[in-house]
Amino acid sequence: MSVPSWGTARKDGEAEGADPAATPKLTAVRVTGRDVYDRVTFEFDGGVPAHIVAYLEPLHQPGSGTPVPVEGEHSIEVVLVGALPDGEYGGKEQTAGVREITKVGLFEGELRVGIGFDTEGDGRAGFRLVTEVNRLHVDITHGASPV
């Protein structure tokens, strides 16, 4: 199977299904391996918050700037705007690409989560965002992106 052409550029998304008077809560983060990509699923109570997903190497704690180590050749930061953590998540993963999910920090209403992963070949992996009711999926290709 060939590597999907999802690209490596920053991707932004609007809040979906969130009550403007309530704060979405991140309840779980799960990783699933697929044939040519891995899926990192963020599950929420109260709708999907606005989000920004981009490569950030290295990751840094918001506010202090302290580096946050993450296992893997590359790292993507997921910024969840106006969300709070509600449950445990993070740890070493065992898929074809994703190596670790890590808490980066919560600062000024932005919850930040890092995804560390390895890429087959040279270069950055392409990724895409998919939203469903109370879920944000970050799909990351196993191979380097052709675009």
mmCIF file of C-alpha atoms in Angstrom:
data_model
loop_
_atom_site.group_PDB
_atom_site.id
_atom_site.type_symbol
_atom_site.label_atom_id
_atom_site.label_comp_id
_atom_site.label_asym_id
_atom_site.label_seq_id
_atom_site.Cartn_x
_atom_site.Cartn_y
_atom_site.Cartn_z
ATOM 1 C CA MET A 1 0.000 0.000 0.000
ATOM 2 C CA SER A 2 1.211 3.493 -0.750
ATOM 3 C CA VAL A 3 1.585 6.316 1.752
ATOM 4 C CA PRO A 4 -1.443 8.659 1.768
ATOM 5 C CA SER A 5 -0.675 12.221 0.622
ATOM 6 C CA TRP A 6 -1.936 14.022 3.712
ATOM 7 C CA GLY A 7 0.870 16.555 4.004
ATOM 8 C CA THR A 8 2.862 17.818 6.974
ATOM 9 C CA ALA A 9 1.535 21.378 7.379
ATOM 10 C CA ARG A 10 -0.201 22.655 10.506
ATOM 11 C CA LYS A 11 -3.915 21.866 10.648
ATOM 12 C CA ASP A 12 -6.564 23.795 12.616
ATOM 13 C CA GLY A 13 -10.103 22.799 13.493
ATOM 14 C CA GLU A 14 -13.154 24.509 14.952
ATOM 15 C CA ALA A 15 -15.009 23.316 18.033
ATOM 16 C CA GLU A 16 -17.727 20.793 17.186
ATOM 17 C CA GLY A 17 -20.662 19.809 19.355
ATOM 18 C CA ALA A 18 -19.381 21.761 22.348
ATOM 19 C CA ASP A 19 -21.793 23.700 24.537
ATOM 20 C CA PRO A 20 -20.472 27.305 24.660
ATOM 21 C CA ALA A 21 -21.350 27.432 28.375
ATOM 22 C CA ALA A 22 -19.435 24.211 29.204
ATOM 23 C CA THR A 23 -15.801 23.143 29.032
ATOM 24 C CA PRO A 24 -14.986 19.999 27.029
ATOM 25 C CA LYS A 25 -13.040 17.462 29.076
ATOM 26 C CA LEU A 26 -10.426 15.132 27.603
ATOM 27 C CA THR A 27 -11.342 11.730 29.033
ATOM 28 C CA ALA A 28 -9.036 9.353 27.116
ATOM 29 C CA VAL A 29 -6.355 9.092 24.450
ATOM 30 C CA ARG A 30 -6.082 5.839 22.507
ATOM 31 C CA VAL A 31 -3.716 4.621 19.789
ATOM 32 C CA THR A 32 -4.654 2.135 17.080
ATOM 33 C CA GLY A 33 -2.347 0.728 14.402
ATOM 34 C CA ARG A 34 -3.584 0.468 10.817
ATOM 35 C CA ASP A 35 -1.980 -0.823 7.583
ATOM 36 C CA VAL A 36 -0.323 2.423 6.443
ATOM 37 C CA TYR A 37 -1.036 4.798 9.329
ATOM 38 C CA ASP A 38 -1.606 4.958 13.070
ATOM 39 C CA ARG A 39 -4.650 6.649 14.615
ATOM 40 C CA VAL A 40 -4.452 8.638 17.845
ATOM 41 C CA THR A 41 -7.981 9.216 19.175
ATOM 42 C CA PHE A 42 -8.772 11.956 21.676
ATOM 43 C CA GLU A 43 -12.099 11.335 23.425
ATOM 44 C CA PHE A 44 -14.046 14.150 25.097
ATOM 45 C CA ASP A 45 -17.017 14.700 27.314
ATOM 46 C CA GLY A 46 -18.846 17.797 26.106
ATOM 47 C CA GLY A 47 -17.866 18.038 22.440
ATOM 48 C CA VAL A 48 -14.617 18.456 20.518
ATOM 49 C CA PRO A 49 -12.797 21.708 21.371
ATOM 50 C CA ALA A 50 -11.088 23.945 18.824
ATOM 51 C CA HIS A 51 -7.707 22.417 18.039
ATOM 52 C CA ILE A 52 -4.333 23.053 16.419
ATOM 53 C CA VAL A 53 -2.105 20.159 15.336
ATOM 54 C CA ALA A 54 1.443 20.752 14.098
ATOM 55 C CA TYR A 55 4.989 19.425 14.135
ATOM 56 C CA LEU A 56 6.954 20.843 17.049
ATOM 57 C CA GLU A 57 10.464 19.560 17.615
ATOM 58 C CA PRO A 58 11.329 19.641 20.445
ATOM 59 C CA LEU A 59 8.186 19.959 22.557
ATOM 60 C CA HIS A 60 8.196 22.649 25.287
ATOM 61 C CA GLN A 61 6.072 23.206 28.383
ATOM 62 C CA PRO A 62 3.856 26.228 27.794
ATOM 63 C CA GLY A 63 4.786 29.210 29.943
ATOM 64 C CA SER A 64 8.171 27.961 31.188
ATOM 65 C CA GLY A 65 9.637 26.766 27.877
ATOM 66 C CA THR A 66 11.137 23.717 29.585
ATOM 67 C CA PRO A 67 11.797 20.960 27.009
ATOM 68 C CA VAL A 68 9.460 17.957 27.235
ATOM 69 C CA PRO A 69 11.147 14.741 26.076
ATOM 70 C CA VAL A 70 9.102 12.352 23.975
ATOM 71 C CA GLU A 71 10.207 9.021 22.539
ATOM 72 C CA GLY A 72 10.386 8.891 18.749
ATOM 73 C CA GLU A 73 12.137 10.455 15.800
ATOM 74 C CA HIS A 74 9.486 13.188 15.351
ATOM 75 C CA SER A 75 6.884 14.916 17.489
ATOM 76 C CA ILE A 76 3.523 16.484 16.834
ATOM 77 C CA GLU A 77 1.834 18.770 19.341
ATOM 78 C CA VAL A 78 -1.944 18.725 19.699
ATOM 79 C CA VAL A 79 -3.319 21.950 21.234
ATOM 80 C CA LEU A 80 -6.855 21.618 22.590
ATOM 81 C CA VAL A 81 -8.248 25.122 23.076
ATOM 82 C CA GLY A 82 -10.528 25.504 26.079
ATOM 83 C CA ALA A 83 -10.343 21.835 27.159
ATOM 84 C CA LEU A 84 -9.420 20.331 30.509
ATOM 85 C CA PRO A 85 -8.009 16.890 31.328
ATOM 86 C CA ASP A 86 -10.401 14.512 33.071
ATOM 87 C CA GLY A 87 -8.748 11.129 33.354
ATOM 88 C CA GLU A 88 -5.368 9.538 32.835
ATOM 89 C CA TYR A 89 -3.635 9.288 29.483
ATOM 90 C CA GLY A 90 -0.136 9.054 28.108
ATOM 91 C CA GLY A 91 2.605 6.474 28.033
ATOM 92 C CA LYS A 92 4.672 4.336 25.723
ATOM 93 C CA GLU A 93 2.835 2.906 22.721
ATOM 94 C CA GLN A 94 3.571 -0.125 20.550
ATOM 95 C CA THR A 95 2.375 0.531 17.008
ATOM 96 C CA ALA A 96 4.271 0.731 13.721
ATOM 97 C CA GLY A 97 4.926 4.451 14.212
ATOM 98 C CA VAL A 98 3.615 5.963 17.441
ATOM 99 C CA ARG A 99 6.073 5.528 20.329
ATOM 100 C CA GLU A 100 4.691 7.755 23.074
ATOM 101 C CA ILE A 101 1.830 10.046 24.046
ATOM 102 C CA THR A 102 2.875 12.667 26.595
ATOM 103 C CA LYS A 103 1.277 15.467 28.563
ATOM 104 C CA VAL A 104 2.964 18.705 27.545
ATOM 105 C CA GLY A 105 1.002 21.076 29.781
ATOM 106 C CA LEU A 106 -2.037 23.203 30.472
ATOM 107 C CA PHE A 107 -1.555 26.967 30.189
ATOM 108 C CA GLU A 108 -3.919 29.868 29.568
ATOM 109 C CA GLY A 109 -6.809 27.632 28.554
ATOM 110 C CA GLU A 110 -4.828 25.435 26.167
ATOM 111 C CA LEU A 111 -4.260 21.761 26.928
ATOM 112 C CA ARG A 112 -1.223 20.466 25.037
ATOM 113 C CA VAL A 113 -0.463 16.817 24.263
ATOM 114 C CA GLY A 114 2.581 15.461 22.420
ATOM 115 C CA ILE A 115 2.738 12.492 20.068
ATOM 116 C CA GLY A 116 6.186 10.959 19.523
ATOM 117 C CA PHE A 117 6.621 8.647 16.541
ATOM 118 C CA ASP A 118 9.062 7.111 14.085
ATOM 119 C CA THR A 119 8.787 7.371 10.297
ATOM 120 C CA GLU A 120 9.744 4.763 7.697
ATOM 121 C CA GLY A 121 12.158 6.484 5.317
ATOM 122 C CA ASP A 122 13.539 10.007 5.408
ATOM 123 C CA GLY A 123 11.365 12.984 6.250
ATOM 124 C CA ARG A 124 8.234 13.776 8.159
ATOM 125 C CA ALA A 125 5.102 11.662 8.072
ATOM 126 C CA GLY A 126 1.913 13.143 6.676
ATOM 127 C CA PHE A 127 -1.082 13.484 8.949
ATOM 128 C CA ARG A 128 -4.774 14.343 8.817
ATOM 129 C CA LEU A 129 -7.521 15.223 11.286
ATOM 130 C CA VAL A 130 -10.914 13.515 11.429
ATOM 131 C CA THR A 131 -13.660 14.565 13.839
ATOM 132 C CA GLU A 132 -16.670 12.607 15.077
ATOM 133 C CA VAL A 133 -19.066 13.191 17.932
ATOM 134 C CA ASN A 134 -16.859 13.759 21.007
ATOM 135 C CA ARG A 135 -13.744 12.466 19.182
ATOM 136 C CA LEU A 136 -10.760 13.964 17.401
ATOM 137 C CA HIS A 137 -8.615 11.514 15.409
ATOM 138 C CA VAL A 138 -5.047 12.331 14.372
ATOM 139 C CA ASP A 139 -3.989 9.876 11.655
ATOM 140 C CA ILE A 140 -0.217 9.703 11.044
ATOM 141 C CA THR A 141 1.284 7.815 8.100
ATOM 142 C CA HIS A 142 3.996 5.228 8.683
ATOM 143 C CA GLY A 143 6.125 6.503 5.802
ATOM 144 C CA ALA A 144 7.482 9.924 4.960
ATOM 145 C CA SER A 145 5.026 12.195 3.205
ATOM 146 C CA PRO A 146 5.566 12.736 -0.527
ATOM 147 C CA VAL A 147 4.162 16.299 -0.139
#
